[in-house]
PDB file of C-alpha atoms in Angstrom:
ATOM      1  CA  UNK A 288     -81.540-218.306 -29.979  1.00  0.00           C
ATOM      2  CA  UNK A 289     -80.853-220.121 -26.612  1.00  0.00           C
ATOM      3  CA  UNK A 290     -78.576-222.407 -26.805  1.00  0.00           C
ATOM      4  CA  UNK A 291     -79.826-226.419 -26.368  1.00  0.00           C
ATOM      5  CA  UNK A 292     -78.090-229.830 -25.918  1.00  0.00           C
ATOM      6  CA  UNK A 293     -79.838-233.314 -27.039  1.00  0.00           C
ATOM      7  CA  UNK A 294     -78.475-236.713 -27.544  1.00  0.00           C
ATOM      8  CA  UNK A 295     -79.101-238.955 -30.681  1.00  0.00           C
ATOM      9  CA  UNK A 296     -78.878-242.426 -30.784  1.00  0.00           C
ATOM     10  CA  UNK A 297     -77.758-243.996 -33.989  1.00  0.00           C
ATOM     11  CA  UNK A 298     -76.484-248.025 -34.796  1.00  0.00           C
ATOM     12  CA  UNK A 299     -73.388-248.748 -35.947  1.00  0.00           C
ATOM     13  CA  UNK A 300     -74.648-249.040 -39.284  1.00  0.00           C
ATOM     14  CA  UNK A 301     -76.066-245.561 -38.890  1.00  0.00           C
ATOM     15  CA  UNK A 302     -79.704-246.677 -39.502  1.00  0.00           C
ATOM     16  CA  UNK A 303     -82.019-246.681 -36.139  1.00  0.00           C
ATOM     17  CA  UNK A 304     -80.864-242.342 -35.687  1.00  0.00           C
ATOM     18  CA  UNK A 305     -83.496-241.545 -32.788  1.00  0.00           C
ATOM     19  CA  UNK A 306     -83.880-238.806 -30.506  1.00  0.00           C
ATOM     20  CA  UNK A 307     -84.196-239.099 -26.904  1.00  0.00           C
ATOM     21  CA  UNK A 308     -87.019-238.128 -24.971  1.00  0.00           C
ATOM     22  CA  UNK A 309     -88.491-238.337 -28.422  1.00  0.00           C
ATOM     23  CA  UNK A 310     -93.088-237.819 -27.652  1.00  0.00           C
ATOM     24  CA  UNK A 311     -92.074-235.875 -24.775  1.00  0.00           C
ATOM     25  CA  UNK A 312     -92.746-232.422 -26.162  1.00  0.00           C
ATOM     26  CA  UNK A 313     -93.302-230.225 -23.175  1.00  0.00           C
ATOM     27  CA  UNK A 314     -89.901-231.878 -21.343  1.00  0.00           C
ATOM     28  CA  UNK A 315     -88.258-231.145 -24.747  1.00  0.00           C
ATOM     29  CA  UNK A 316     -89.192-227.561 -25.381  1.00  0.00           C
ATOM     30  CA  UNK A 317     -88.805-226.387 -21.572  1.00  0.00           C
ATOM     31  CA  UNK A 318     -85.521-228.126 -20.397  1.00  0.00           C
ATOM     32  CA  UNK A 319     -82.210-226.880 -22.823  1.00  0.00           C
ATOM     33  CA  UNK A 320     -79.576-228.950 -21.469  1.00  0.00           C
ATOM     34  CA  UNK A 321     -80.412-232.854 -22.301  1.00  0.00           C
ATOM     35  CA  UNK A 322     -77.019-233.938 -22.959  1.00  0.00           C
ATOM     36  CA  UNK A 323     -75.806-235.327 -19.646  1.00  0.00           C
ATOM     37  CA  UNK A 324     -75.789-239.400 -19.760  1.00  0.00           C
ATOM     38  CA  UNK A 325     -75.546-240.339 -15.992  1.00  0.00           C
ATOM     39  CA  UNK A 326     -75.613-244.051 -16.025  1.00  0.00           C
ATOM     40  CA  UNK A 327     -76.147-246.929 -18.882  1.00  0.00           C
ATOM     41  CA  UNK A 328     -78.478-249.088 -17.109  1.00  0.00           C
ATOM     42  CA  UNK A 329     -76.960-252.762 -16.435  1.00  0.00           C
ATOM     43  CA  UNK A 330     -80.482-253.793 -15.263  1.00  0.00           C
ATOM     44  CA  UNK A 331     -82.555-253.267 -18.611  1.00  0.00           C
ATOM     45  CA  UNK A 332     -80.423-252.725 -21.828  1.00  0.00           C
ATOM     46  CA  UNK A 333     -81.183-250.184 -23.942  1.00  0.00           C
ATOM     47  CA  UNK A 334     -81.745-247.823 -20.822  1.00  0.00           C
ATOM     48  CA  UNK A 335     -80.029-244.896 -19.701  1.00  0.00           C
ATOM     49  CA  UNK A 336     -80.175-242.360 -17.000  1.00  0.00           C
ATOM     50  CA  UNK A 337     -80.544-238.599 -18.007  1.00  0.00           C
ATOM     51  CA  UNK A 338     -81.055-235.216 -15.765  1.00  0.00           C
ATOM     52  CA  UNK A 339     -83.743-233.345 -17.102  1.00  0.00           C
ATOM     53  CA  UNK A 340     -84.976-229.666 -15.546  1.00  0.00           C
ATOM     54  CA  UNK A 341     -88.918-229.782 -15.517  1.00  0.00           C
ATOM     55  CA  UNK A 342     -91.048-227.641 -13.744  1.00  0.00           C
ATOM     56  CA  UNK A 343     -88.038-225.981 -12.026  1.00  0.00           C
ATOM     57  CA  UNK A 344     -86.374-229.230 -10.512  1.00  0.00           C
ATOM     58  CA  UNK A 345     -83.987-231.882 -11.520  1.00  0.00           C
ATOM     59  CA  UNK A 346     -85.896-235.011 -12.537  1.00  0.00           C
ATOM     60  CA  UNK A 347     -84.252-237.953 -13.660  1.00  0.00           C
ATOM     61  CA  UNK A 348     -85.350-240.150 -16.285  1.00  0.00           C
ATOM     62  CA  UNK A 349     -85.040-243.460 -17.974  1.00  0.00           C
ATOM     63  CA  UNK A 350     -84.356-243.263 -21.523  1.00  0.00           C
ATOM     64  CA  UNK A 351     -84.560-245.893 -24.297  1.00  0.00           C
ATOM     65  CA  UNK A 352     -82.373-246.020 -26.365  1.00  0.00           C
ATOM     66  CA  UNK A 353     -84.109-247.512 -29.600  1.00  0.00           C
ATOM     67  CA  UNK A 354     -87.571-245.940 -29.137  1.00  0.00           C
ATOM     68  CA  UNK A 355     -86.313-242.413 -27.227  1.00  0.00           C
ATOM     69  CA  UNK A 356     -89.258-242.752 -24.730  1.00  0.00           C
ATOM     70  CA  UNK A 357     -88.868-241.286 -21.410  1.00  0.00           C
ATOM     71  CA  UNK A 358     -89.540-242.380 -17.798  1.00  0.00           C
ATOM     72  CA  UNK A 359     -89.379-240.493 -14.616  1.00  0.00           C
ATOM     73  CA  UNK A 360     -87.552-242.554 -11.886  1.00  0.00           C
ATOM     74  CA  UNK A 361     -86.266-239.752  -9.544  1.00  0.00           C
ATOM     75  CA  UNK A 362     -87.762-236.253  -8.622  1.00  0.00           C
ATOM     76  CA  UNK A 363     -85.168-233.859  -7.047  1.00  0.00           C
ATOM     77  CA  UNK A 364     -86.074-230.580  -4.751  1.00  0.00           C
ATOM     78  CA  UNK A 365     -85.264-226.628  -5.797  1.00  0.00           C
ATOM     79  CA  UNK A 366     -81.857-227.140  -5.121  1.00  0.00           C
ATOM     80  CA  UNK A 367     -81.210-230.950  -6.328  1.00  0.00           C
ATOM     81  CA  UNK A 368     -78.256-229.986  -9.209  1.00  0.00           C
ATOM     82  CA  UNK A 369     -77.142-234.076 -10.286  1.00  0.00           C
ATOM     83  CA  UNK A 370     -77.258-237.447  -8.841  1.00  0.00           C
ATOM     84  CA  UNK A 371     -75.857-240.542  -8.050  1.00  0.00           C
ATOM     85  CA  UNK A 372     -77.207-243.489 -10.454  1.00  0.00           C
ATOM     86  CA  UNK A 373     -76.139-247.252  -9.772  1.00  0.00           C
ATOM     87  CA  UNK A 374     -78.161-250.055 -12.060  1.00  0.00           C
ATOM     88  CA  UNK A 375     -80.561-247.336 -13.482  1.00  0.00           C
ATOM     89  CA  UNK A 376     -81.488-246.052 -10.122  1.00  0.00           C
ATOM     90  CA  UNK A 377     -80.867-243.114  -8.305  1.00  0.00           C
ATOM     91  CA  UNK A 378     -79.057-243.502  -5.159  1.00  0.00           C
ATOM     92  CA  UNK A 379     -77.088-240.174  -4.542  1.00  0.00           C
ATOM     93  CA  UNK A 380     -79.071-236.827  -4.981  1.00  0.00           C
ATOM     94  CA  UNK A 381     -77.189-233.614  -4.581  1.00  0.00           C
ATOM     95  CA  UNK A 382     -78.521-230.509  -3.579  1.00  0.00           C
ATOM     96  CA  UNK A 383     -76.894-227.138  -2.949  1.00  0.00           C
ATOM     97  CA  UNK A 384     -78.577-224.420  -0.785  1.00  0.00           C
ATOM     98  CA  UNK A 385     -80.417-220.962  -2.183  1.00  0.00           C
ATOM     99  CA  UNK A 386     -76.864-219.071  -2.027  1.00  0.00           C
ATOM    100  CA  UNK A 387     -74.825-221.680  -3.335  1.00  0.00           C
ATOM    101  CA  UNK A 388     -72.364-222.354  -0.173  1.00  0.00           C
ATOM    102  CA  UNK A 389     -74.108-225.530   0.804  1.00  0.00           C
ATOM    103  CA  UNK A 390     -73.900-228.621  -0.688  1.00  0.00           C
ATOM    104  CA  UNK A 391     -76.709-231.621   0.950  1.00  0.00           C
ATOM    105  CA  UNK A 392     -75.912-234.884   0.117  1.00  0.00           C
ATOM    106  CA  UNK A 393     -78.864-237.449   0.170  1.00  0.00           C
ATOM    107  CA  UNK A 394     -78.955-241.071  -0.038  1.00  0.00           C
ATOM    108  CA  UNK A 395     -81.344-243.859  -0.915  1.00  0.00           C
ATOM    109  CA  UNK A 396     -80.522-248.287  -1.191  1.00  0.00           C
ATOM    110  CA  UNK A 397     -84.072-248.678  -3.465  1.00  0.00           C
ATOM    111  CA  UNK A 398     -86.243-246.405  -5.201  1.00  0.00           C
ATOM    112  CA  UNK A 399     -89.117-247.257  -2.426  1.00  0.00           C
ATOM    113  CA  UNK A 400     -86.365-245.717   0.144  1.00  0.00           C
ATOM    114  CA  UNK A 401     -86.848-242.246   1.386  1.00  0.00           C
ATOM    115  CA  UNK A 402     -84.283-239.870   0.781  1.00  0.00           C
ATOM    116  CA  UNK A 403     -82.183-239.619   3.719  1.00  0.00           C
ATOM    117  CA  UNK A 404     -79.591-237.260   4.808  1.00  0.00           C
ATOM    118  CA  UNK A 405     -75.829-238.451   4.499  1.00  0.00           C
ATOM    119  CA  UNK A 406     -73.483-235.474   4.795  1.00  0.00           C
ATOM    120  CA  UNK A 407     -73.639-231.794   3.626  1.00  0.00           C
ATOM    121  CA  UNK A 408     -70.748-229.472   3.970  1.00  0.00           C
ATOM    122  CA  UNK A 409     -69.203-225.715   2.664  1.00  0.00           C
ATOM    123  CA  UNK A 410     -68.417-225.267  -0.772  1.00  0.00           C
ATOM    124  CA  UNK A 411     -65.498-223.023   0.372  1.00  0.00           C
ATOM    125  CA  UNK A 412     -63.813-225.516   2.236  1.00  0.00           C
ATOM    126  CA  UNK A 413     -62.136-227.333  -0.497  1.00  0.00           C
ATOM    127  CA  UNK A 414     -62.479-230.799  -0.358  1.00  0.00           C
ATOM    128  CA  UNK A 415     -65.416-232.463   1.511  1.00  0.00           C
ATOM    129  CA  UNK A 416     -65.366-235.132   4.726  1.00  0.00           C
ATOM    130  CA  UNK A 417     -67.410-237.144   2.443  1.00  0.00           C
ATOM    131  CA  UNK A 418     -67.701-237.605  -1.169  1.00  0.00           C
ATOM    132  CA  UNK A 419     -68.633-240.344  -3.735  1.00  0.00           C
ATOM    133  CA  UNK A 420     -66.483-242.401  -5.415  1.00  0.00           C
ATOM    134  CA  UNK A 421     -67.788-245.149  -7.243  1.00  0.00           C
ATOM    135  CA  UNK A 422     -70.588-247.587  -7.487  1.00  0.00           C
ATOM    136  CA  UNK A 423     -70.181-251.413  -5.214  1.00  0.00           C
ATOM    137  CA  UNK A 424     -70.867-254.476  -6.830  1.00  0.00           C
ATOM    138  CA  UNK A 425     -73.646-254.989  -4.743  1.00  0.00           C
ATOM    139  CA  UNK A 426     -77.501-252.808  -5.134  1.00  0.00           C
ATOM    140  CA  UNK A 427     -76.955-249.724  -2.251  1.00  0.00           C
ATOM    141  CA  UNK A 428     -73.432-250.314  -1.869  1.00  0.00           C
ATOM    142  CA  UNK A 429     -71.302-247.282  -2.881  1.00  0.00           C
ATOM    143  CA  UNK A 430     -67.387-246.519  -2.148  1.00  0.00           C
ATOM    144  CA  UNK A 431     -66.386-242.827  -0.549  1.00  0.00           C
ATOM    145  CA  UNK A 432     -63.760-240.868   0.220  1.00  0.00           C
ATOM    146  CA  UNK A 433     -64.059-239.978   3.679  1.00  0.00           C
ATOM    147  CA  UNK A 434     -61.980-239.427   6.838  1.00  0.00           C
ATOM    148  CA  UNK A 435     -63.727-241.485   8.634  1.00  0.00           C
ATOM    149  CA  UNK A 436     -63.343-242.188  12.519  1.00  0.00           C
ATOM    150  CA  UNK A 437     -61.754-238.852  12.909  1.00  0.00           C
ATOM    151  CA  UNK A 438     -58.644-240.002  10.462  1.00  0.00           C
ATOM    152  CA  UNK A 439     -56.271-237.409   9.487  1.00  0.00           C
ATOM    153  CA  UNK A 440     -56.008-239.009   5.874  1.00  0.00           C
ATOM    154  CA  UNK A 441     -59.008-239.733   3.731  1.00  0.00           C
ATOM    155  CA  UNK A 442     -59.732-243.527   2.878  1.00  0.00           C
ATOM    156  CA  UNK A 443     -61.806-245.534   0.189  1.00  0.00           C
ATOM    157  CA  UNK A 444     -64.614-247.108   2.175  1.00  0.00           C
ATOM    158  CA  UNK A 445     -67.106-249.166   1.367  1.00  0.00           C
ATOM    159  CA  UNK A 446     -70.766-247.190   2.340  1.00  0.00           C
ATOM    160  CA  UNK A 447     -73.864-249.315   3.017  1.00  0.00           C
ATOM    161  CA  UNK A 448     -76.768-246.586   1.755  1.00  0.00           C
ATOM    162  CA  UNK A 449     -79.458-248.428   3.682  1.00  0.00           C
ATOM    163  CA  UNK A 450     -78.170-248.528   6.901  1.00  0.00           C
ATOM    164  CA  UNK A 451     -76.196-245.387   6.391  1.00  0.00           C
ATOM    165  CA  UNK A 452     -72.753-247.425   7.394  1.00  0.00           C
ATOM    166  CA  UNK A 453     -69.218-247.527   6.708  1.00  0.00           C
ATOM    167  CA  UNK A 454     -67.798-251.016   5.823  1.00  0.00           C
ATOM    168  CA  UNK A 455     -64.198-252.123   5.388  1.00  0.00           C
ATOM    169  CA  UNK A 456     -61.876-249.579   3.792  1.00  0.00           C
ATOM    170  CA  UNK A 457     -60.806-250.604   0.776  1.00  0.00           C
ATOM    171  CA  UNK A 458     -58.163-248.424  -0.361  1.00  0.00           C
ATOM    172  CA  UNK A 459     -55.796-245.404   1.974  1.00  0.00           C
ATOM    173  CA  UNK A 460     -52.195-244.129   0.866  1.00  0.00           C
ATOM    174  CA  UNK A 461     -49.834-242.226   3.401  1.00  0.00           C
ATOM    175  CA  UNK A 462     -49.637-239.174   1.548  1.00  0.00           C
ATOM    176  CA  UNK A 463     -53.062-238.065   1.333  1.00  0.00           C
TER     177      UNK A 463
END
């Protein structure tokens, strides 16, 4: 048997027990590993963001939570391997080349954005120039950690996805 991973909602009360992706058959028998929450949606309760591998790519979906029914909202490439999620959207996706070495970092401010590049760098290199923190408090507003402006110590910054920007750093500490 191969080994798969699904996530059950339940109440409190333990009545309500539903699968997720629950009348999605084909996305159920082809993709084993359907355990990854990425994001509980602040936009629409009841929603939450979950990876799923169909027709050999990461999709992301939109799951509810009471009936299980499942809605694409992000299509990755080949390589796409997880992704960013802020308010039940995608904003980060994360691809890594054919040999593993490379990872490609992609960003988006709404889902009618196109995917644009943001930073990519050598898996072997230990940690990268750029790399996601947290979500802002504003829609395409992310923090990173980044040495940015040529800094010898990485910083908290605040990233503006849509205009592919730093903002005011938010956060450094002498040591690192």
């Amino acid at each position: 048997l191969i080994p798969t991973r699904r996530i059950y909602a339940i109440n409190a009360d333990g009545t309500g027990f539903t699968a997720l992706f629950s009348g999605s058959d084909s996305i159920l028998r082809r993709s084993y590993d359907l355990g990854q929450i990425l994001d509980f949606s602040e936009a629409e309760e009841g929603r939450v963001a979950i990876p799923a591998w169909v027709g050999g790519v990461n999709q992301l979906y939109s799951v509810n939570i009471f009936t299980g029914a499942a809605t694409p909202i992000a299509k990755g490439r080949p390589g796409t391997f997880t992704w960013g999620v802020q308010r039940g959207q995608a904003v980060l996706r994360f691809d890594v080349n054919y040999r593993g070495t490379v990872i490609s970092v992609y960003g988006r401010a709404t889902p009618a954005d196109s995917w644009q590049p943001l930073t990519r760098y050598a898996r072997r290199d230990g940690a990268p120039e750029w790399e996601y923190v947290a979500d802002g408090s504003l829609p395409g507003e992310i923090y990173v950690l980044s040495h940015h402006g040529g800094e010898d110590k990485a910083s908290i910054y605040q990233f503006d996805l849509a205009r592919k920007t730093y903002g005011e750093r938010v956060a450094s500490h002498a040591d690192f």
